[in-house]
């Protein structure tokens, strides 16, 4: 009955179109009242939910991503990817995937990836003879990598939702394997389409121009090495690396590239703060919701229910995948991580699944949800930039969904894809 009151009130509030953050907070208050917990205990949890040092990584990484997206770094990374592989058949689609890999490893945001890379490459791909729907589908699917490759602020949120017991650095390093696997899988699919549909070859860029492009892109690519190198060498923590990323992104944008106007900085900071206020309110209320769930012993009850259903780890993981895929199409990623991690993590760890491995499973699942209707935020952004209807974009995405599902199965059932690199470097 306790779970029905808490979860039922949350679902009712969502159906009444109350924002997710406030739905979490109000349902936590209702749950506290039901089990006779003082309401000020909920308020303490709300304040404590955002009073964590590790949370500083989120505003810094979001700000660094905004500076890079608007400061010309994305355009230079696209050009650099063109130098590497733009000359093969279907080269622009491969450039799209590769640019998403580079930019995702710098911004950590699928939305920023889609907006930045898509605004440059979708019109260019159409001009070269690619269908606009295909160009949009490539851009949208490729941006899912940004959720996995460091610095992913969703990994920070997962670590927080796991009670801080999962290392952010381990999650960052673990995301490299699944991210590269996704990149290779999507690139292979694009090559197959290029051969089947006879998409055009790109032009070989002259050596002098190619060297200039590489030098300009190098400043942006160094962001990856500064962040990962600093973390792995122990020079700074994963949280401190976010602040270093902001300083470096600001220096490169304003003093090296000099494409961004100083008078635009206050507007960008305002947009960043607005985005962060939504995320931080969500984290605060999710902390109180998780606290009430723990008092009601909901995670342990769900674990028991799964154990009675099956004692086979592979069956349980498939059920969890199905649940995450469905919920990922109905809600945004951050609230789902905050709500589901305290519930599902005890379930999967009881079957011997490593928490870092499960983090990668969750990110891939919910990343697919971001490009799937009816509530796929990245899908909507990509369709808007590509000026394509949602229906046509989804139709073009169908083979990419299959490829992403194959990656999900590999990440789920081959733990070494996620865990090998952390075991070597950490």
Coordinates of C-alpha atoms in Angstrom, one line a residue:
X1 CA 0.0 0.0 0.0
X2 CA 2.9 2.4 0.8
X3 CA 4.3 2.0 -2.7
X4 CA 0.9 2.5 -4.3
X5 CA 0.5 5.8 -2.4
X6 CA 4.0 7.1 -3.3
X7 CA 4.2 5.9 -6.9
X8 CA 0.4 6.4 -7.6
X9 CA 0.5 10.0 -6.5
X10 CA 3.6 10.6 -8.7
X11 CA 1.9 9.1 -11.7
X12 CA -1.3 11.1 -11.1
X13 CA 0.6 14.3 -10.9
X14 CA 2.5 13.5 -14.1
X15 CA -0.8 12.8 -15.9
X16 CA -2.1 16.2 -14.6
X17 CA 1.0 17.7 -16.4
X18 CA 2.7 18.8 -13.3
X19 CA 6.4 19.2 -14.0
X20 CA 8.4 16.1 -13.2
X21 CA 10.5 17.9 -10.5
X22 CA 7.5 19.2 -8.6
X23 CA 5.7 15.8 -9.0
X24 CA 8.6 14.2 -7.3
X25 CA 8.6 16.7 -4.4
X26 CA 4.8 16.6 -3.8
X27 CA 4.6 12.8 -4.0
X28 CA 7.5 12.6 -1.5
X29 CA 5.5 14.9 0.9
X30 CA 2.4 12.7 0.4
X31 CA 4.4 9.6 1.1
X32 CA 5.9 11.1 4.2
X33 CA 2.5 12.1 5.5
X34 CA 1.2 8.6 4.8
X35 CA 3.9 6.8 6.8
X36 CA 3.9 9.5 9.5
X37 CA 7.3 11.0 8.9
X38 CA 7.8 14.6 9.9
X39 CA 7.6 16.8 6.8
X40 CA 10.7 18.7 7.8
X41 CA 12.7 15.5 7.3
X42 CA 11.7 15.7 3.6
X43 CA 12.9 19.3 3.5
X44 CA 16.3 18.3 5.0
X45 CA 16.6 15.7 2.2
X46 CA 15.8 18.3 -0.5
X47 CA 18.5 20.6 0.8
X48 CA 21.0 17.7 1.3
X49 CA 20.3 16.4 -2.2
X50 CA 22.1 19.4 -3.8
X51 CA 24.7 19.9 -1.1
X52 CA 27.3 17.6 -2.6
X53 CA 30.7 18.5 -3.9
X54 CA 30.4 16.1 -6.9
X55 CA 27.4 18.0 -8.2
X56 CA 29.7 20.9 -9.1
X57 CA 30.7 18.9 -12.1
X58 CA 27.3 19.3 -13.7
X59 CA 27.2 23.1 -14.0
X60 CA 30.8 23.2 -15.1
X61 CA 30.4 20.6 -17.8
X62 CA 27.2 22.1 -19.1
X63 CA 28.9 25.5 -19.3
X64 CA 32.0 24.1 -21.0
X65 CA 29.7 22.3 -23.5
X66 CA 27.8 25.6 -24.2
X67 CA 31.0 27.5 -24.8
X68 CA 32.3 24.9 -27.2
X69 CA 29.0 24.5 -29.0
X70 CA 28.6 28.2 -29.7
X71 CA 32.3 29.2 -30.0
X72 CA 33.1 27.5 -33.3
X73 CA 34.6 24.3 -32.0
X74 CA 31.9 22.1 -33.5
X75 CA 32.5 23.5 -37.0
X76 CA 36.2 22.8 -36.8
X77 CA 35.7 19.3 -35.5
X78 CA 33.4 18.6 -38.5
X79 CA 36.1 19.9 -40.8
X80 CA 38.7 17.7 -39.1
X81 CA 36.5 14.7 -39.5
X82 CA 36.1 15.5 -43.1
X83 CA 39.9 15.4 -43.5
X84 CA 40.1 12.0 -42.0
X85 CA 37.3 10.1 -43.8
X86 CA 35.3 12.5 -45.9
X87 CA 36.8 11.3 -49.2
X88 CA 35.2 7.7 -49.1
X89 CA 31.8 6.9 -50.6
X90 CA 29.2 8.1 -48.2
X91 CA 31.9 10.1 -46.6
X92 CA 29.7 12.9 -45.2
X93 CA 27.6 10.4 -43.2
X94 CA 30.9 9.1 -41.7
X95 CA 32.0 12.6 -41.1
X96 CA 28.7 13.2 -39.2
X97 CA 29.3 10.1 -37.0
X98 CA 33.0 10.9 -36.4
X99 CA 32.3 14.6 -35.6
X100 CA 29.6 13.4 -33.1
X101 CA 32.2 11.2 -31.5
X102 CA 34.7 14.0 -31.1
X103 CA 32.2 16.6 -30.0
X104 CA 30.4 14.2 -27.7
X105 CA 33.8 13.5 -26.0
X106 CA 34.1 17.3 -25.3
X107 CA 30.5 18.4 -24.6
X108 CA 29.0 15.3 -23.0
X109 CA 25.5 16.4 -24.2
X110 CA 23.4 14.8 -26.9
X111 CA 21.3 17.9 -27.4
X112 CA 24.4 20.1 -27.9
X113 CA 25.9 17.5 -30.2
X114 CA 22.7 17.3 -32.4
X115 CA 22.3 21.1 -32.5
X116 CA 26.0 21.9 -33.3
X117 CA 26.9 19.1 -35.7
X118 CA 23.4 19.0 -37.3
X119 CA 23.3 22.7 -38.1
X120 CA 26.6 22.3 -40.0
X121 CA 26.2 18.9 -41.6
X122 CA 22.5 18.3 -42.4
X123 CA 22.3 21.2 -45.0
X124 CA 25.7 20.1 -46.4
X125 CA 24.7 16.5 -46.7
X126 CA 21.5 17.5 -48.5
X127 CA 23.5 19.7 -50.9
X128 CA 25.7 16.8 -51.8
X129 CA 22.8 14.5 -52.6
X130 CA 21.8 12.8 -49.4
X131 CA 18.1 12.7 -48.5
X132 CA 17.4 15.2 -45.7
X133 CA 15.6 12.5 -43.7
X134 CA 18.7 10.3 -43.8
X135 CA 21.0 13.2 -42.8
X136 CA 18.8 14.0 -39.8
X137 CA 18.6 10.3 -38.8
X138 CA 22.4 10.0 -38.9
X139 CA 22.9 13.1 -36.8
X140 CA 20.3 12.2 -34.2
X141 CA 21.5 8.6 -33.8
X142 CA 25.1 9.6 -33.7
X143 CA 24.5 12.1 -30.9
X144 CA 23.6 9.2 -28.4
X145 CA 27.4 8.6 -28.1
X146 CA 27.7 11.9 -26.1
X147 CA 25.9 10.3 -23.2
X148 CA 28.5 7.6 -22.9
X149 CA 31.9 9.1 -23.7
X150 CA 33.5 11.4 -21.0
X151 CA 32.7 14.0 -19.8
X152 CA 29.1 12.8 -19.5
X153 CA 27.2 14.7 -16.9
X154 CA 24.6 12.0 -16.9
X155 CA 27.3 9.7 -15.5
X156 CA 27.6 12.2 -12.7
X157 CA 23.9 12.1 -12.1
X158 CA 24.0 8.3 -12.0
X159 CA 26.8 8.3 -9.5
X160 CA 24.8 10.7 -7.3
X161 CA 21.6 8.5 -7.7
X162 CA 23.7 5.5 -6.7
X163 CA 24.4 7.2 -3.4
X164 CA 27.9 8.3 -4.4
X165 CA 29.2 4.7 -4.2
X166 CA 30.1 4.5 -7.9
X167 CA 33.2 6.4 -9.0
X168 CA 32.6 9.1 -11.5
X169 CA 36.1 8.5 -12.9
X170 CA 35.3 4.8 -13.4
X171 CA 32.0 5.7 -15.2
X172 CA 33.9 8.2 -17.4
X173 CA 36.4 5.6 -18.5
X174 CA 33.8 2.8 -18.8
X175 CA 31.9 4.9 -21.3
X176 CA 34.7 4.9 -23.8
X177 CA 34.2 1.3 -24.9
X178 CA 30.4 1.4 -25.5
X179 CA 30.8 4.8 -27.1
X180 CA 33.4 3.6 -29.6
X181 CA 31.3 0.5 -30.3
X182 CA 28.3 2.6 -31.0
X183 CA 30.4 4.8 -33.3
X184 CA 31.8 1.9 -35.3
X185 CA 28.4 0.2 -35.6
X186 CA 26.7 3.3 -36.9
X187 CA 29.5 4.0 -39.3
X188 CA 29.3 0.5 -40.6
X189 CA 25.6 1.0 -41.2
X190 CA 26.3 4.3 -43.0
X191 CA 28.8 2.6 -45.3
X192 CA 26.3 -0.1 -46.2
X193 CA 23.7 2.5 -47.1
X194 CA 26.3 4.4 -49.1
X195 CA 27.1 1.3 -51.2
X196 CA 23.5 0.3 -51.5
X197 CA 22.1 3.7 -52.5
X198 CA 25.3 4.9 -54.3
X199 CA 25.8 8.0 -52.1
X200 CA 28.5 10.4 -53.4
X201 CA 32.2 10.3 -52.6
X202 CA 33.7 13.3 -50.9
X203 CA 36.7 15.2 -52.2
X204 CA 40.2 14.8 -51.0
X205 CA 41.2 18.0 -49.2
X206 CA 44.5 19.5 -50.4
X207 CA 47.4 19.0 -48.0
X208 CA 48.0 22.6 -47.1
X209 CA 44.3 23.1 -46.3
X210 CA 44.1 19.8 -44.4
X211 CA 47.1 20.8 -42.2
X212 CA 45.4 24.1 -41.4
X213 CA 42.1 22.3 -40.5
X214 CA 44.0 19.8 -38.3
X215 CA 45.9 22.5 -36.4
X216 CA 42.7 24.5 -35.7
X217 CA 40.8 21.4 -34.5
X218 CA 43.7 20.3 -32.3
X219 CA 42.9 23.0 -29.8
X220 CA 39.4 21.6 -29.3
X221 CA 40.6 18.0 -29.3
X222 CA 43.0 18.8 -26.5
X223 CA 40.0 19.2 -24.3
X224 CA 39.5 15.4 -24.3
X225 CA 43.1 14.8 -23.4
X226 CA 43.2 17.4 -20.7
X227 CA 40.1 16.0 -19.0
X228 CA 40.9 12.3 -19.3
X229 CA 44.7 12.8 -18.8
X230 CA 44.2 14.9 -15.7
X231 CA 41.8 12.3 -14.1
X232 CA 43.8 9.2 -15.0
X233 CA 47.1 10.8 -13.9
X234 CA 45.6 12.0 -10.6
X235 CA 46.4 15.6 -11.3
X236 CA 42.7 16.5 -10.6
X237 CA 39.5 14.7 -9.8
X238 CA 36.6 14.1 -12.2
X239 CA 34.8 17.1 -10.6
X240 CA 37.7 19.4 -10.8
X241 CA 38.2 18.4 -14.4
X242 CA 34.9 20.1 -15.2
X243 CA 36.2 23.4 -13.9
X244 CA 39.5 22.9 -15.9
X245 CA 37.3 22.2 -19.0
X246 CA 35.5 25.5 -18.6
X247 CA 38.8 27.5 -18.3
X248 CA 40.2 25.7 -21.4
X249 CA 37.1 26.1 -23.5
X250 CA 36.9 29.8 -22.6
X251 CA 40.5 30.3 -23.5
X252 CA 40.3 28.5 -26.8
X253 CA 37.0 30.2 -27.8
X254 CA 37.8 33.7 -26.9
X255 CA 41.6 33.9 -27.5
X256 CA 42.4 31.3 -30.1
X257 CA 39.4 31.0 -32.3
X258 CA 37.9 34.4 -31.5
X259 CA 34.7 33.7 -33.4
X260 CA 32.5 34.4 -30.3
X261 CA 31.7 38.0 -29.3
X262 CA 32.3 39.1 -25.8
X263 CA 28.9 40.8 -25.6
X264 CA 27.2 37.4 -26.2
X265 CA 28.7 35.8 -23.1
X266 CA 26.1 37.2 -20.6
X267 CA 23.3 35.7 -22.8
X268 CA 25.0 32.3 -23.0
X269 CA 25.6 32.3 -19.2
X270 CA 21.9 33.2 -18.7
X271 CA 20.8 30.2 -20.9
X272 CA 23.2 27.9 -19.0
X273 CA 21.9 29.0 -15.6
X274 CA 18.3 28.5 -16.7
X275 CA 19.2 24.9 -17.8
X276 CA 21.0 24.2 -14.6
X277 CA 18.2 25.5 -12.4
X278 CA 15.9 22.9 -13.9
X279 CA 18.4 20.1 -13.4
X280 CA 19.3 21.1 -9.8
X281 CA 15.7 21.4 -8.7
X282 CA 15.1 18.0 -10.2
X283 CA 18.0 16.5 -8.3
X284 CA 16.9 18.1 -5.0
X285 CA 13.3 16.8 -5.2
X286 CA 14.5 13.4 -6.5
X287 CA 16.6 13.1 -3.3
X288 CA 13.5 13.4 -1.1
X289 CA 11.6 11.0 -3.3
X290 CA 14.4 8.4 -3.0
X291 CA 14.5 8.9 0.8
X292 CA 10.8 8.1 1.1
X293 CA 11.2 5.1 -1.2
X294 CA 14.0 3.8 1.0
X295 CA 11.9 4.2 4.2
X296 CA 9.1 2.3 2.5
X297 CA 11.6 -0.5 1.5
X298 CA 10.4 -0.2 -2.1
X299 CA 13.8 -1.2 -3.6
X300 CA 14.0 -4.4 -1.5
X301 CA 10.4 -5.3 -2.3
X302 CA 11.1 -4.9 -6.1
X303 CA 14.3 -7.0 -5.7
X304 CA 12.2 -9.7 -4.0
X305 CA 9.7 -9.6 -6.8
X306 CA 12.3 -10.0 -9.5
X307 CA 13.8 -12.9 -7.6
X308 CA 10.5 -14.7 -7.5
X309 CA 10.1 -14.0 -11.2
X310 CA 13.4 -15.5 -12.2
X311 CA 16.8 -16.3 -10.8
X312 CA 18.5 -16.1 -14.2
X313 CA 20.7 -12.9 -14.5
X314 CA 20.3 -12.8 -18.3
X315 CA 16.5 -12.9 -18.1
X316 CA 16.5 -10.2 -15.4
X317 CA 18.7 -8.0 -17.5
X318 CA 16.5 -8.4 -20.5
X319 CA 13.4 -7.4 -18.3
X320 CA 15.3 -4.4 -17.0
X321 CA 16.3 -3.4 -20.6
X322 CA 12.7 -3.7 -21.7
X323 CA 11.5 -1.5 -18.8
X324 CA 14.1 1.1 -19.4
X325 CA 13.5 1.3 -23.1
X326 CA 9.7 1.8 -22.6
X327 CA 10.1 4.3 -19.8
X328 CA 12.9 6.1 -21.8
X329 CA 10.3 6.9 -24.5
X330 CA 7.9 8.5 -21.9
X331 CA 10.2 10.6 -19.7
X332 CA 13.4 12.6 -19.9
X333 CA 16.7 11.0 -19.0
X334 CA 17.8 12.8 -15.9
X335 CA 14.6 12.2 -13.8
X336 CA 14.6 8.5 -14.9
X337 CA 18.2 8.1 -13.7
X338 CA 17.4 9.7 -10.4
X339 CA 14.1 7.7 -9.9
X340 CA 15.1 4.3 -11.2
X341 CA 18.7 3.9 -10.0
X342 CA 17.9 3.5 -6.3
X343 CA 15.2 1.0 -7.3
X344 CA 17.0 -1.1 -9.9
X345 CA 20.6 -1.0 -8.7
X346 CA 20.0 -3.3 -5.7
X347 CA 18.1 -5.7 -8.0
X348 CA 21.0 -6.1 -10.5
X349 CA 23.8 -6.1 -8.0
X350 CA 22.0 -8.9 -6.2
X351 CA 22.5 -10.9 -9.4
X352 CA 26.2 -10.0 -9.6
X353 CA 26.1 -7.1 -12.0
X354 CA 28.8 -4.5 -11.5
X355 CA 27.3 -1.0 -10.7
X356 CA 29.6 0.6 -13.3
X357 CA 28.4 -1.9 -15.9
X358 CA 24.8 -1.2 -15.0
X359 CA 25.4 2.5 -15.4
X360 CA 26.4 1.9 -19.0
X361 CA 23.4 -0.3 -19.6
X362 CA 21.1 2.4 -18.2
X363 CA 22.7 5.2 -20.3
X364 CA 22.5 3.3 -23.5
X365 CA 18.8 2.4 -22.9
X366 CA 17.8 5.9 -21.9
X367 CA 19.9 7.4 -24.8
X368 CA 17.8 5.4 -27.2
X369 CA 14.7 6.9 -25.5
X370 CA 16.0 10.4 -26.2
X371 CA 15.6 9.7 -30.0
X372 CA 12.3 7.8 -29.8
X373 CA 8.8 9.3 -29.7
X374 CA 6.7 10.4 -28.0
X375 CA 9.1 12.3 -25.6
X376 CA 12.4 12.1 -27.5
X377 CA 14.0 15.5 -26.8
X378 CA 17.0 14.9 -29.1
X379 CA 14.7 13.6 -31.8
X380 CA 12.6 16.8 -31.8
X381 CA 15.7 19.0 -31.9
X382 CA 17.2 17.0 -34.8
X383 CA 13.9 17.1 -36.7
X384 CA 13.6 20.9 -36.1
X385 CA 17.2 21.5 -37.3
X386 CA 16.8 19.2 -40.3
X387 CA 13.3 20.7 -41.1
X388 CA 11.9 17.2 -41.4
X389 CA 8.7 15.9 -39.9
X390 CA 8.9 13.7 -36.8
X391 CA 7.2 10.9 -38.8
X392 CA 9.7 11.0 -41.6
X393 CA 12.6 11.2 -39.2
X394 CA 11.4 8.1 -37.3
X395 CA 10.9 6.2 -40.5
X396 CA 14.5 7.0 -41.5
X397 CA 15.7 6.0 -38.0
X398 CA 14.3 2.5 -38.1
X399 CA 17.5 0.8 -39.3
X400 CA 19.5 2.9 -36.8
X401 CA 17.2 1.7 -34.0
X402 CA 18.2 -1.8 -34.9
X403 CA 21.9 -1.0 -34.8
X404 CA 21.6 0.8 -31.5
X405 CA 19.6 -2.2 -30.1
X406 CA 22.4 -4.5 -31.2
X407 CA 24.9 -2.2 -29.3
X408 CA 22.6 -2.3 -26.2
X409 CA 22.6 -6.2 -26.3
X410 CA 26.4 -6.3 -26.6
X411 CA 26.9 -3.8 -23.8
X412 CA 24.4 -5.7 -21.6
X413 CA 25.7 -9.2 -22.1
X414 CA 29.5 -8.5 -22.6
X415 CA 30.5 -6.7 -19.4
X416 CA 34.1 -6.4 -20.6
X417 CA 33.1 -3.7 -23.1
X418 CA 32.4 -1.4 -20.2
X419 CA 34.7 -2.8 -17.5
X420 CA 37.9 -3.8 -19.2
X421 CA 39.3 -0.2 -19.6
X422 CA 38.6 0.9 -16.0
X423 CA 40.3 -2.3 -14.7
X424 CA 43.4 -1.4 -16.7
X425 CA 43.8 2.3 -16.1
X426 CA 42.2 2.9 -12.7

